[in-house]
Short mmCIF file of C-alpha atoms and ligand atoms in Angstrom, two decimals:
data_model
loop_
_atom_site.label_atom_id
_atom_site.label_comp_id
_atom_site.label_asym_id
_atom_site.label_seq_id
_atom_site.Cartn_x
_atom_site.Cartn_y
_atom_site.Cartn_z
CA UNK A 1 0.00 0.00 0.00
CA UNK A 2 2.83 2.04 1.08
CA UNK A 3 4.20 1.85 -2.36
CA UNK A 4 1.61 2.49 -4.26
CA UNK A 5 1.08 6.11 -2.16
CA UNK A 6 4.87 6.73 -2.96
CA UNK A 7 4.04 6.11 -6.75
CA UNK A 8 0.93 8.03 -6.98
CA UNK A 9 3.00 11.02 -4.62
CA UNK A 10 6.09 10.86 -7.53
CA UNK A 11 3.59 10.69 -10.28
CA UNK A 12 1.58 13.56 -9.21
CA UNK A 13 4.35 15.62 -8.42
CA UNK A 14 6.45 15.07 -12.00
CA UNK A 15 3.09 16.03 -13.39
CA UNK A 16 2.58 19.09 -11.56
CA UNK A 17 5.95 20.00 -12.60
CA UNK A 18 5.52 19.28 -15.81
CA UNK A 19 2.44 21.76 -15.71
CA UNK A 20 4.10 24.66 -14.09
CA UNK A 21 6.53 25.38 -17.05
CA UNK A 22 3.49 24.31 -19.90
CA UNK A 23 1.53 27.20 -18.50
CA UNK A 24 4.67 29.65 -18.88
CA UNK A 25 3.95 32.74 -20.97
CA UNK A 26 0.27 31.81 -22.37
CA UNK A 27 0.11 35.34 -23.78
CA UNK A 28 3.33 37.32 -24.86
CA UNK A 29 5.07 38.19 -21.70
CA UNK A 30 5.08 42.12 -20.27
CA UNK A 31 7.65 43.60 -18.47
CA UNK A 32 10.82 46.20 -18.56
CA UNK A 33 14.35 45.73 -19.26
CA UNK A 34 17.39 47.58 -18.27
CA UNK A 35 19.53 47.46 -21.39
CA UNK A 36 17.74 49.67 -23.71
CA UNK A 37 18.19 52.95 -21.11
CA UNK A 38 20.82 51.71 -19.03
CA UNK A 39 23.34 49.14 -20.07
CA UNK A 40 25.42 47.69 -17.63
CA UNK A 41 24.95 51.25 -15.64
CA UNK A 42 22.71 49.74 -13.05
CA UNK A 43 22.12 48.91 -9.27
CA UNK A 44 19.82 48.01 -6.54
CA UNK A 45 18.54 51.63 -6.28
CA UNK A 46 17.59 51.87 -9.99
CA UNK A 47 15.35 48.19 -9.79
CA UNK A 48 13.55 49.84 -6.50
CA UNK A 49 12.86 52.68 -7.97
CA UNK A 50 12.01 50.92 -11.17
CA UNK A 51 9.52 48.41 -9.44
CA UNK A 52 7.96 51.27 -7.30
CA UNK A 53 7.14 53.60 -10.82
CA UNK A 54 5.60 50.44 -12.51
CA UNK A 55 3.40 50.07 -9.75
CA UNK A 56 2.69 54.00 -9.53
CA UNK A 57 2.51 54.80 -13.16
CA UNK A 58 0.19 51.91 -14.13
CA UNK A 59 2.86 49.85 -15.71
CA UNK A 60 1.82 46.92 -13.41
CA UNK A 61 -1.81 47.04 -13.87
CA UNK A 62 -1.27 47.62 -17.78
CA UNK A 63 0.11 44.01 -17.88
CA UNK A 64 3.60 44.82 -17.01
CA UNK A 65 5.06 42.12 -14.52
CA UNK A 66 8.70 41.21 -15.25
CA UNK A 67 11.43 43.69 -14.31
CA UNK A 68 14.18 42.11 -16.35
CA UNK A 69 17.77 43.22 -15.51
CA UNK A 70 20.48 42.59 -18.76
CA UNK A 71 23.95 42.44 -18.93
CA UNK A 72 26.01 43.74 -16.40
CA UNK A 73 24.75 42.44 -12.84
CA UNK A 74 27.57 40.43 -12.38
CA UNK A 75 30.80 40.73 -10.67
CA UNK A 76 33.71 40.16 -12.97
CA UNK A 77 34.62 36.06 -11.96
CA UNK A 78 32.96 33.13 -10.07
CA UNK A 79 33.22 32.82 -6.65
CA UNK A 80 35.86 29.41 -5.60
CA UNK A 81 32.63 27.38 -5.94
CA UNK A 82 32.29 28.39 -9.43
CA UNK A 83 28.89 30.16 -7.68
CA UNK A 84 27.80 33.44 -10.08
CA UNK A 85 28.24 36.58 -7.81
CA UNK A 86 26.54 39.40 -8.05
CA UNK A 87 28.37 42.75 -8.30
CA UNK A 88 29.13 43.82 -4.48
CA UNK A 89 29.20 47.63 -5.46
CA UNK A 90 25.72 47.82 -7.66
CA UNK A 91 23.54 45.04 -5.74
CA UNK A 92 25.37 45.43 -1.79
CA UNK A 93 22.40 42.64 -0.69
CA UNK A 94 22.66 40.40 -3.06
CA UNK A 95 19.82 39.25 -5.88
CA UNK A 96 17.63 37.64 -3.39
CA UNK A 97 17.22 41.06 -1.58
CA UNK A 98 16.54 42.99 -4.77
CA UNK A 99 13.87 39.91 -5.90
CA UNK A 100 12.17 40.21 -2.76
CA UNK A 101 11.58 43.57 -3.24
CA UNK A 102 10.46 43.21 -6.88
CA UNK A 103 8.16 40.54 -5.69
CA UNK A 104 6.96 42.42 -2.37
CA UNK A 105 5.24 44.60 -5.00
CA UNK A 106 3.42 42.33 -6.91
CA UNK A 107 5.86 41.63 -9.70
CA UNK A 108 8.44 39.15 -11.47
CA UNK A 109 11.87 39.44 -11.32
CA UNK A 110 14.43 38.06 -14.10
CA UNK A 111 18.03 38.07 -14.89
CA UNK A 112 20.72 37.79 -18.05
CA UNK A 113 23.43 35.49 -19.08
CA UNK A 114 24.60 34.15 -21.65
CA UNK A 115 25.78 30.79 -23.62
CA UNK A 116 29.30 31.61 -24.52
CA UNK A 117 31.69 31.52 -22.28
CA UNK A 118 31.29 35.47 -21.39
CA UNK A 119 28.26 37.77 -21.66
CA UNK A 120 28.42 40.57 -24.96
CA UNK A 121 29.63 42.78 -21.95
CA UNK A 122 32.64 40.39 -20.48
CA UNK A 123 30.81 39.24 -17.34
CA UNK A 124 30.53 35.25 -16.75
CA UNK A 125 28.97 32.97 -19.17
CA UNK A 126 27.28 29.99 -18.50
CA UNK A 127 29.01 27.47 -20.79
CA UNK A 128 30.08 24.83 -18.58
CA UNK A 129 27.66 26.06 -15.82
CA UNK A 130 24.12 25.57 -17.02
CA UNK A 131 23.10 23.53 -14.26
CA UNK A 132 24.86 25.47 -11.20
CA UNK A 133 23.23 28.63 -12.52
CA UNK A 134 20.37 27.37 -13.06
CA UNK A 135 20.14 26.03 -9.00
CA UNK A 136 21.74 29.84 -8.25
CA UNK A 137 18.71 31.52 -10.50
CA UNK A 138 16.35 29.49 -8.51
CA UNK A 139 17.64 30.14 -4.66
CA UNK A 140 17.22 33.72 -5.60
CA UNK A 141 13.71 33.15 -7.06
CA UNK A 142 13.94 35.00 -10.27
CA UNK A 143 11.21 33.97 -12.84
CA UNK A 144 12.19 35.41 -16.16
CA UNK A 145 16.04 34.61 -17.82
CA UNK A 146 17.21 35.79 -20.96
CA UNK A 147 19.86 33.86 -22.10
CA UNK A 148 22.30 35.41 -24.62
CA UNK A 149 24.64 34.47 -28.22
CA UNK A 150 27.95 36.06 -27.30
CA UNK A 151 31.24 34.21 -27.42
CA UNK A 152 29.95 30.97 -28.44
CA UNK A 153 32.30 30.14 -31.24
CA UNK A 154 32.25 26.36 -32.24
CA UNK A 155 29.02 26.22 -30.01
CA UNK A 156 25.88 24.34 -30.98
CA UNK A 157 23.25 26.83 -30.20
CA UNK A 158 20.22 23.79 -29.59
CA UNK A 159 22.23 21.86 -27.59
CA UNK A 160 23.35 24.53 -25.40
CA UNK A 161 19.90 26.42 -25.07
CA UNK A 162 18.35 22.85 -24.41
CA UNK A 163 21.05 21.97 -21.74
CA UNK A 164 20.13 25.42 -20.49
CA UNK A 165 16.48 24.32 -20.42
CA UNK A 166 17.10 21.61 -19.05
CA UNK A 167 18.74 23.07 -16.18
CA UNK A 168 16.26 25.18 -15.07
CA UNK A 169 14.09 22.85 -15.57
CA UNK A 170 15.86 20.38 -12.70
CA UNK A 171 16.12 23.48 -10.51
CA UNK A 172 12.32 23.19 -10.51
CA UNK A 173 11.02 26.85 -10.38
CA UNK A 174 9.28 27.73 -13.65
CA UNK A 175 11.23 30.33 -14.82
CA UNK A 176 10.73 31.78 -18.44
CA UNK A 177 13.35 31.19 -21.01
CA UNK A 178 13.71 33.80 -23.08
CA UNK A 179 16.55 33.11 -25.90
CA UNK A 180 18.63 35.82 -27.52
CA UNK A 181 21.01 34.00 -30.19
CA UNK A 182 19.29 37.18 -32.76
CA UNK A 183 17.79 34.58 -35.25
CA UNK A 184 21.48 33.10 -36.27
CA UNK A 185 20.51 29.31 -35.82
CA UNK A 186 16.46 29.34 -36.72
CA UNK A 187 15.22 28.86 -33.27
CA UNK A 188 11.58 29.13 -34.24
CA UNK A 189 11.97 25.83 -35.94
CA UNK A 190 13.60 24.19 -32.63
CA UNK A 191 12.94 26.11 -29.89
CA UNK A 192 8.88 25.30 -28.85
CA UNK A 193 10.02 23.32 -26.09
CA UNK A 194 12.90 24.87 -25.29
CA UNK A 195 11.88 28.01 -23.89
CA UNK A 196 8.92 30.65 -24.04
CA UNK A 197 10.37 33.31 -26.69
CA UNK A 198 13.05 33.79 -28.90
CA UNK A 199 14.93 36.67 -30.68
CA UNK A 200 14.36 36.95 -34.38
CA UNK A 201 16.62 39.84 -35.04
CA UNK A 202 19.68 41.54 -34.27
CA UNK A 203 19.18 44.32 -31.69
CA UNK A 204 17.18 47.25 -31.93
CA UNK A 205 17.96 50.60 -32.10
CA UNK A 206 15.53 54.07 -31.67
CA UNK A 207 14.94 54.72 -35.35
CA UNK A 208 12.20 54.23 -37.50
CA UNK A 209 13.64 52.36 -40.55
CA UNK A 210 17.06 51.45 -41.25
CA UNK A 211 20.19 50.10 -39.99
CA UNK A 212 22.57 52.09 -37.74
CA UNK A 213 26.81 50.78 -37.78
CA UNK A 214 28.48 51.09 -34.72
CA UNK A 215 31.86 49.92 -36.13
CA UNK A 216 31.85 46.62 -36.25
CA UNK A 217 27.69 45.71 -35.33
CA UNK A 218 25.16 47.30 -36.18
CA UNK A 219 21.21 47.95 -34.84
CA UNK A 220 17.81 47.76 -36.49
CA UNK A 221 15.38 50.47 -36.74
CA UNK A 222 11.81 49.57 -35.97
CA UNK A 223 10.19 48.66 -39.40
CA UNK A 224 13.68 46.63 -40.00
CA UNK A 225 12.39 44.28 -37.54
CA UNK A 226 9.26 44.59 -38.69
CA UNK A 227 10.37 43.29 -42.49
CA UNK A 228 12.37 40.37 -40.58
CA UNK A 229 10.12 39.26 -38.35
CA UNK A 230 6.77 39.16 -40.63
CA UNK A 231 7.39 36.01 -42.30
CA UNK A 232 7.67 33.35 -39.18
CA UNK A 233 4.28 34.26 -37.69
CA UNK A 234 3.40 30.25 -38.44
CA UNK A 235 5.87 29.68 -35.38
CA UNK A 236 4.49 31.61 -32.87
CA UNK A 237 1.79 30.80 -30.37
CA UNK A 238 0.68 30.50 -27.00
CA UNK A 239 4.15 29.68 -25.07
CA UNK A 240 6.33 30.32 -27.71
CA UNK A 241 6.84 33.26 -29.25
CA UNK A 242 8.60 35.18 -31.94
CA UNK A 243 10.33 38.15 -30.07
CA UNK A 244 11.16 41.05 -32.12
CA UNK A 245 13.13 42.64 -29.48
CA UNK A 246 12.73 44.98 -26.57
CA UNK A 247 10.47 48.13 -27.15
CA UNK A 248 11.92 51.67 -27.72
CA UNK A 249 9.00 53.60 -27.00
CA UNK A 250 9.96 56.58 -25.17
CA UNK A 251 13.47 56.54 -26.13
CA UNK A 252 13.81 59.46 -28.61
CA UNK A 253 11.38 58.72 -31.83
CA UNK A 254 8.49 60.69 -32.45
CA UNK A 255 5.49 60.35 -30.40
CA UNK A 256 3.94 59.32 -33.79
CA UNK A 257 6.54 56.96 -34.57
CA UNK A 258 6.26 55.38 -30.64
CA UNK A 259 2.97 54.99 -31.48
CA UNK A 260 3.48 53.04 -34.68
CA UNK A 261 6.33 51.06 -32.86
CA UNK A 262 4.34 49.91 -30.15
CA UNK A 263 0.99 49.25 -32.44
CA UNK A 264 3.01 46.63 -34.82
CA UNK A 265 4.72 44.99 -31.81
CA UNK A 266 1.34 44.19 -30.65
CA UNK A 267 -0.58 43.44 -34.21
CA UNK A 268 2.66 40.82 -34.19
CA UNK A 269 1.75 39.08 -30.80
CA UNK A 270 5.37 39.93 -30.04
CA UNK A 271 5.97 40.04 -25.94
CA UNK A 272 6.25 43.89 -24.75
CA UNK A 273 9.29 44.11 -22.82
CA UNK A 274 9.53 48.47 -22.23
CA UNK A 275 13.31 49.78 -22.10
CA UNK A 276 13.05 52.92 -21.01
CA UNK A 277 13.34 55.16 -17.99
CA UNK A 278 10.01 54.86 -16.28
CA UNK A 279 11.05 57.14 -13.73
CA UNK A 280 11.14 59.94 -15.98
CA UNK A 281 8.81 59.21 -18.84
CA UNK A 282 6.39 61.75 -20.33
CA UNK A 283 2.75 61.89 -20.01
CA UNK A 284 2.93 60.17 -23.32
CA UNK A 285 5.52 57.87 -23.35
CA UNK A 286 3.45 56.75 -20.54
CA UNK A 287 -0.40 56.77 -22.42
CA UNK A 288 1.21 54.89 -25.04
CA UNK A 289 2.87 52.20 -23.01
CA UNK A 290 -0.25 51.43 -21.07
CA UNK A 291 -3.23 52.00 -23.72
CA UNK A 292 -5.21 48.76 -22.53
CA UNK A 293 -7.10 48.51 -26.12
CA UNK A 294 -4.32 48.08 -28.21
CA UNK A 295 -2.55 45.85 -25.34
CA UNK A 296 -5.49 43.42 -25.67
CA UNK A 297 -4.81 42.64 -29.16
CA UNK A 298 -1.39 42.32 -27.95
CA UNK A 299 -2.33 39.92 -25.28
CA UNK A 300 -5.29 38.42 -27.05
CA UNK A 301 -5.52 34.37 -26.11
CA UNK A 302 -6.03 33.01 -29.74
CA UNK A 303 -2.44 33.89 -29.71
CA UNK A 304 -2.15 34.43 -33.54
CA UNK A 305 0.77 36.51 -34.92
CA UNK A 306 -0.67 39.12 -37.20
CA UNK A 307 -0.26 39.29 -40.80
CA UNK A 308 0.55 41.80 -43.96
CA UNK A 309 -2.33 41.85 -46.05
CA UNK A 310 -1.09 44.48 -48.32
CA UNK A 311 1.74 46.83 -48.98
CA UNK A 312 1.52 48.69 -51.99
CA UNK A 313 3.12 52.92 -52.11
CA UNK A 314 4.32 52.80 -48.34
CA UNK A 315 0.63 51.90 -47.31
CA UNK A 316 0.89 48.70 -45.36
CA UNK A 317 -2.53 47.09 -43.96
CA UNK A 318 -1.99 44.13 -41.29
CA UNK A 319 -4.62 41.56 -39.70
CA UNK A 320 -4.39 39.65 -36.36
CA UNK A 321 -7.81 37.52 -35.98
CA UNK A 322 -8.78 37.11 -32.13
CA UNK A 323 -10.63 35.19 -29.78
CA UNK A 324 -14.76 35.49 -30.97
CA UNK A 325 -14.06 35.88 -34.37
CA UNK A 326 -13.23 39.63 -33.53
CA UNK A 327 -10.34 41.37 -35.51
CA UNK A 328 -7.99 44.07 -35.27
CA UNK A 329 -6.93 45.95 -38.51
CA UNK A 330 -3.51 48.03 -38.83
CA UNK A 331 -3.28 50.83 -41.56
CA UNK A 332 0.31 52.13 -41.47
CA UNK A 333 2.04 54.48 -43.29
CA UNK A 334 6.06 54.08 -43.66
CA UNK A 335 6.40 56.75 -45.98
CA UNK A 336 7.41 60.63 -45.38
CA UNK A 337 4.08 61.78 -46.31
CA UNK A 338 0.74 61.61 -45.42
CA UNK A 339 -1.10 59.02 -47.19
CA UNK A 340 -5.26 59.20 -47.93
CA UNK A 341 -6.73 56.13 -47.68
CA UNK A 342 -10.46 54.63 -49.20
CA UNK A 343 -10.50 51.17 -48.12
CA UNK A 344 -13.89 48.99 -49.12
CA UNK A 345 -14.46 46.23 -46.34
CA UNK A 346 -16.58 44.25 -48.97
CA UNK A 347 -14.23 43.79 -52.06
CA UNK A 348 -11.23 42.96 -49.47
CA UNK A 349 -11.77 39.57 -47.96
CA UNK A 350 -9.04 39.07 -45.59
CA UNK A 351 -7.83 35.09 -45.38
CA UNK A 352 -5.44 34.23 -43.09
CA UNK A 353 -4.78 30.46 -44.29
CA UNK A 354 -2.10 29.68 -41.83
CA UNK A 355 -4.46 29.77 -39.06
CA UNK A 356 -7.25 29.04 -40.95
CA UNK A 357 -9.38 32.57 -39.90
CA UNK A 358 -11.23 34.53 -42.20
CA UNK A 359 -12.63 38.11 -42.25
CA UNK A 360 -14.87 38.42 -44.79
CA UNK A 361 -17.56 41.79 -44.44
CA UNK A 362 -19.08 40.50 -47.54
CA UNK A 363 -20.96 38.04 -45.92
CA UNK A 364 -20.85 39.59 -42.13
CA UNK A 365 -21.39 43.39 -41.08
CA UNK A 366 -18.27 44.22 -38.39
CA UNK A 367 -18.46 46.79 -35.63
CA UNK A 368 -15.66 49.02 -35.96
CA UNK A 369 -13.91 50.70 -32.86
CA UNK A 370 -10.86 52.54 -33.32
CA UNK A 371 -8.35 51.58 -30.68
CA UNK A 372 -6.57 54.35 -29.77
CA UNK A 373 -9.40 57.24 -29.68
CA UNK A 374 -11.27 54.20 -28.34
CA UNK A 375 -14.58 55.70 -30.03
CA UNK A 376 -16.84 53.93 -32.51
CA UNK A 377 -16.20 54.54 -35.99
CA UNK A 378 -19.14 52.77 -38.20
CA UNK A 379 -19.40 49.43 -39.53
CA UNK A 380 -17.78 47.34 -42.53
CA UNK A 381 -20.83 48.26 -44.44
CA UNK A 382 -18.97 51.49 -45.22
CA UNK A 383 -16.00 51.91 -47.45
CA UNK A 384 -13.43 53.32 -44.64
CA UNK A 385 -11.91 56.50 -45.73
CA UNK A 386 -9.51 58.23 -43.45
CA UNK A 387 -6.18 60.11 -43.87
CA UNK A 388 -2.41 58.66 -42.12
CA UNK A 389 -0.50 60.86 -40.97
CA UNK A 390 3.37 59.99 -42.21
CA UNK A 391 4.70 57.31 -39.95
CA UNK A 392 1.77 56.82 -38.20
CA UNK A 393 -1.17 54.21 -37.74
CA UNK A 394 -4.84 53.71 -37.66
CA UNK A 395 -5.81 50.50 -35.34
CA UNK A 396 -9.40 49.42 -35.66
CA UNK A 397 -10.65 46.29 -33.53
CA UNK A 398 -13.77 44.96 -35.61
CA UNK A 399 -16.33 42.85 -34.01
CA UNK A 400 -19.90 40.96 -34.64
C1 GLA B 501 23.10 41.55 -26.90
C2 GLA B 501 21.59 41.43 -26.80
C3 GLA B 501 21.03 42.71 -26.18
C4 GLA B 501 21.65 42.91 -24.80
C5 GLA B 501 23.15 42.94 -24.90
C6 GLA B 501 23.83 42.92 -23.54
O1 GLA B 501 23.47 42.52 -27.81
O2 GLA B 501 21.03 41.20 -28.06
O3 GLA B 501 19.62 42.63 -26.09
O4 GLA B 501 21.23 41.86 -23.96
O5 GLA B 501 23.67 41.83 -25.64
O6 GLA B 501 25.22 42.92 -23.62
#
């Protein structure tokens, strides 16, 4: 009898395990990350005050739950255990401190490393490590590690994310993966069960379009990524996710521009990970960041990456079908000027045969709402006519 308890007790508790990382990051995950703003400038005082503004400006309640910090925590070697250390000077009482504050106010806490032998910045790496971190990353209760691509030469990027995986996976506290090896090895095609979202790009950088060289790298401008990251929406889904990279809303573009930004990340299911300064953002950095109507598309459970439907003179029209057969609509202008549009619902039946969704206003009259005046605006009955302002989008959510 005694047995069969101790069965049933090691059954039920592999299973519950199992389900605690299969219910990791059922929507794209929300939070902030330090790199963006901040580099490897940052300390115990910046994630306090961090954590206390996402609380205060709405961050939290917007969705916003993982403070993230990137590269740079560490101090510069192991300790004679081989144990990561943080950096005595930025984090004086230690990671567990600093998550128990992030957690004390509702929120998840997450770290960086990296696969190569040292992070992009020349901290630690984790080659040879995986599992020892992994145990270290658990004791300190973080719940969100992105795991980076520098110094990996001769390094089999599957094997060593999966080892990674693996790891945390032994350490037992569901912890979301979040891989960073910038699209180099194809991860959407092996990485579904490896962790819950994966780079796609090469970093980002606060411009619109285009490429910016800093000697020998260079950074993507918003509708780069865009262009890169369009055509593996088949891979994406509920905990896995294509991740265009962090957002740079608030970082210098136009408000227009943020606007646009932040609008495509979410038409693209992609997980909205802020990097700016939330201490000091403006009124509407802020408005843009937490706009709950164009999150929920974002965040939408049918968990379907959006699509381009047309592009034709700068004028680019994308479709993300959600739960109830509702759907959300992007018209966005790349181009330097403004752009008029006439758009007639009927002649423009919208199939999205990946997913198998359909919106078709020939056969069914849509509610329109736009999302960000968050005001009714007709029905598909109506040819849409409306004028885009350069660099700038109109979101409508249509619904039965
Ligand atoms: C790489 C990543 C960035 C950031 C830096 C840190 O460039 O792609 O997102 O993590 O490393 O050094």
């Amino acid at each position: 009898m005694k047995k069969i308890f101790f069965i049933l007790a090691v059954f039920c508790s592999i299973n519950s395990f199992a389900q605690k990382f299969d219910t990791l990051a059922l929507t794209p995950p929300m939070g902030w990350n330090s790199w963006n703003t901040f580099q490897t400038n940052i300390s115990e005082k910046l994630v306090m005050e961090t954590a206390d503004m996402m609380v205060s400006s709405g961050m939290k309640d917007a969705g916003y739950i993982y403070l993230v910090l990137d590269d740079g925590w560490m101090a510069m070697e192991r300790d004679d255990k081989g144990n990561l250390v943080p950096d005595p000077k930025k984090f004086p009482h230690g990671m567990k401190a600093v998550a128990d504050y992030v957690h004390s106010k509702g929120l998840k806490f997450g770290l960086y490393n990296c696969a190569g032998t040292k992070t992009c910045a020349g901290y630690p790496g984790t080659r040879g490590y995986e599992y020892q971190d992994a145990r270290f990353y658990a004791s300190v209760e973080i719940d969100y590690l992105k795991f980076d691509w520098c110094n990996t030469d001769g390094i089999n990027a599957k094997e060593a994310y999966t080892t990674m995986s693996k790891g945390l996976k032994v350490a037992g506290r569901p912890i979301i993966f979040s891989l960073c090896e910038w699209g180099n090895n194809k991860p959407w095609e092996w990485a579904t069960n490896v962790g819950q979202l994966w780079r796609t790009t090469g970093d980002i950088n606060n411009i619109f379009d285009g490429i910016k060289t800093y000697g020998t790298w260079h950074a993507n401008g918003v509708m780069t990524i865009v262009d890169l990251n369009a055509g593996l929406r088949k891979y994406a889904g509920p905990g896995h996710w294509n991740d265009p990279d962090m957002l740079e809303v608030g970082n210098g573009m136009k408000e227009s521009e943020d606007r646009t930004h932040f609008s495509i990340w979410c038409m693209m299911a992609a997980p909205l990970i802020a990097g700016n300064d939330i201490r000091k953002m403006s009124k509407e950095t802020n408005s843009i960041l937490t706009n709950k109507n164009i999150i929920a598309i974002d965040q939408d459970e049918l968990g379907v990456q959006g699509f381009r439907y047309s592009d034709k003179d700068s004028l680019q029209i994308w479709c993300k079908p959600l739960r109830n057969g509702e759907w959300a609509v992007c018209f966005l202008n790349r181009g330097a000027t403004a752009q008029n549009i006439s758009f007639d619902w009927k002649n423009n039946v919208m199939a999205d045969t990946a997913f198998k969704e359909m919106l078709n206003a020939s056969s069914t009259t849509y509610k329109i709402r736009n999302v960000w005046t968050d005001k009714p605006s007709g029905t598909t009955d109506v040819p849409l006519k409306s004028v885009i302002e350069p660099h700038d989008v109109l979101v409508l959510k249509l619904g039965k």
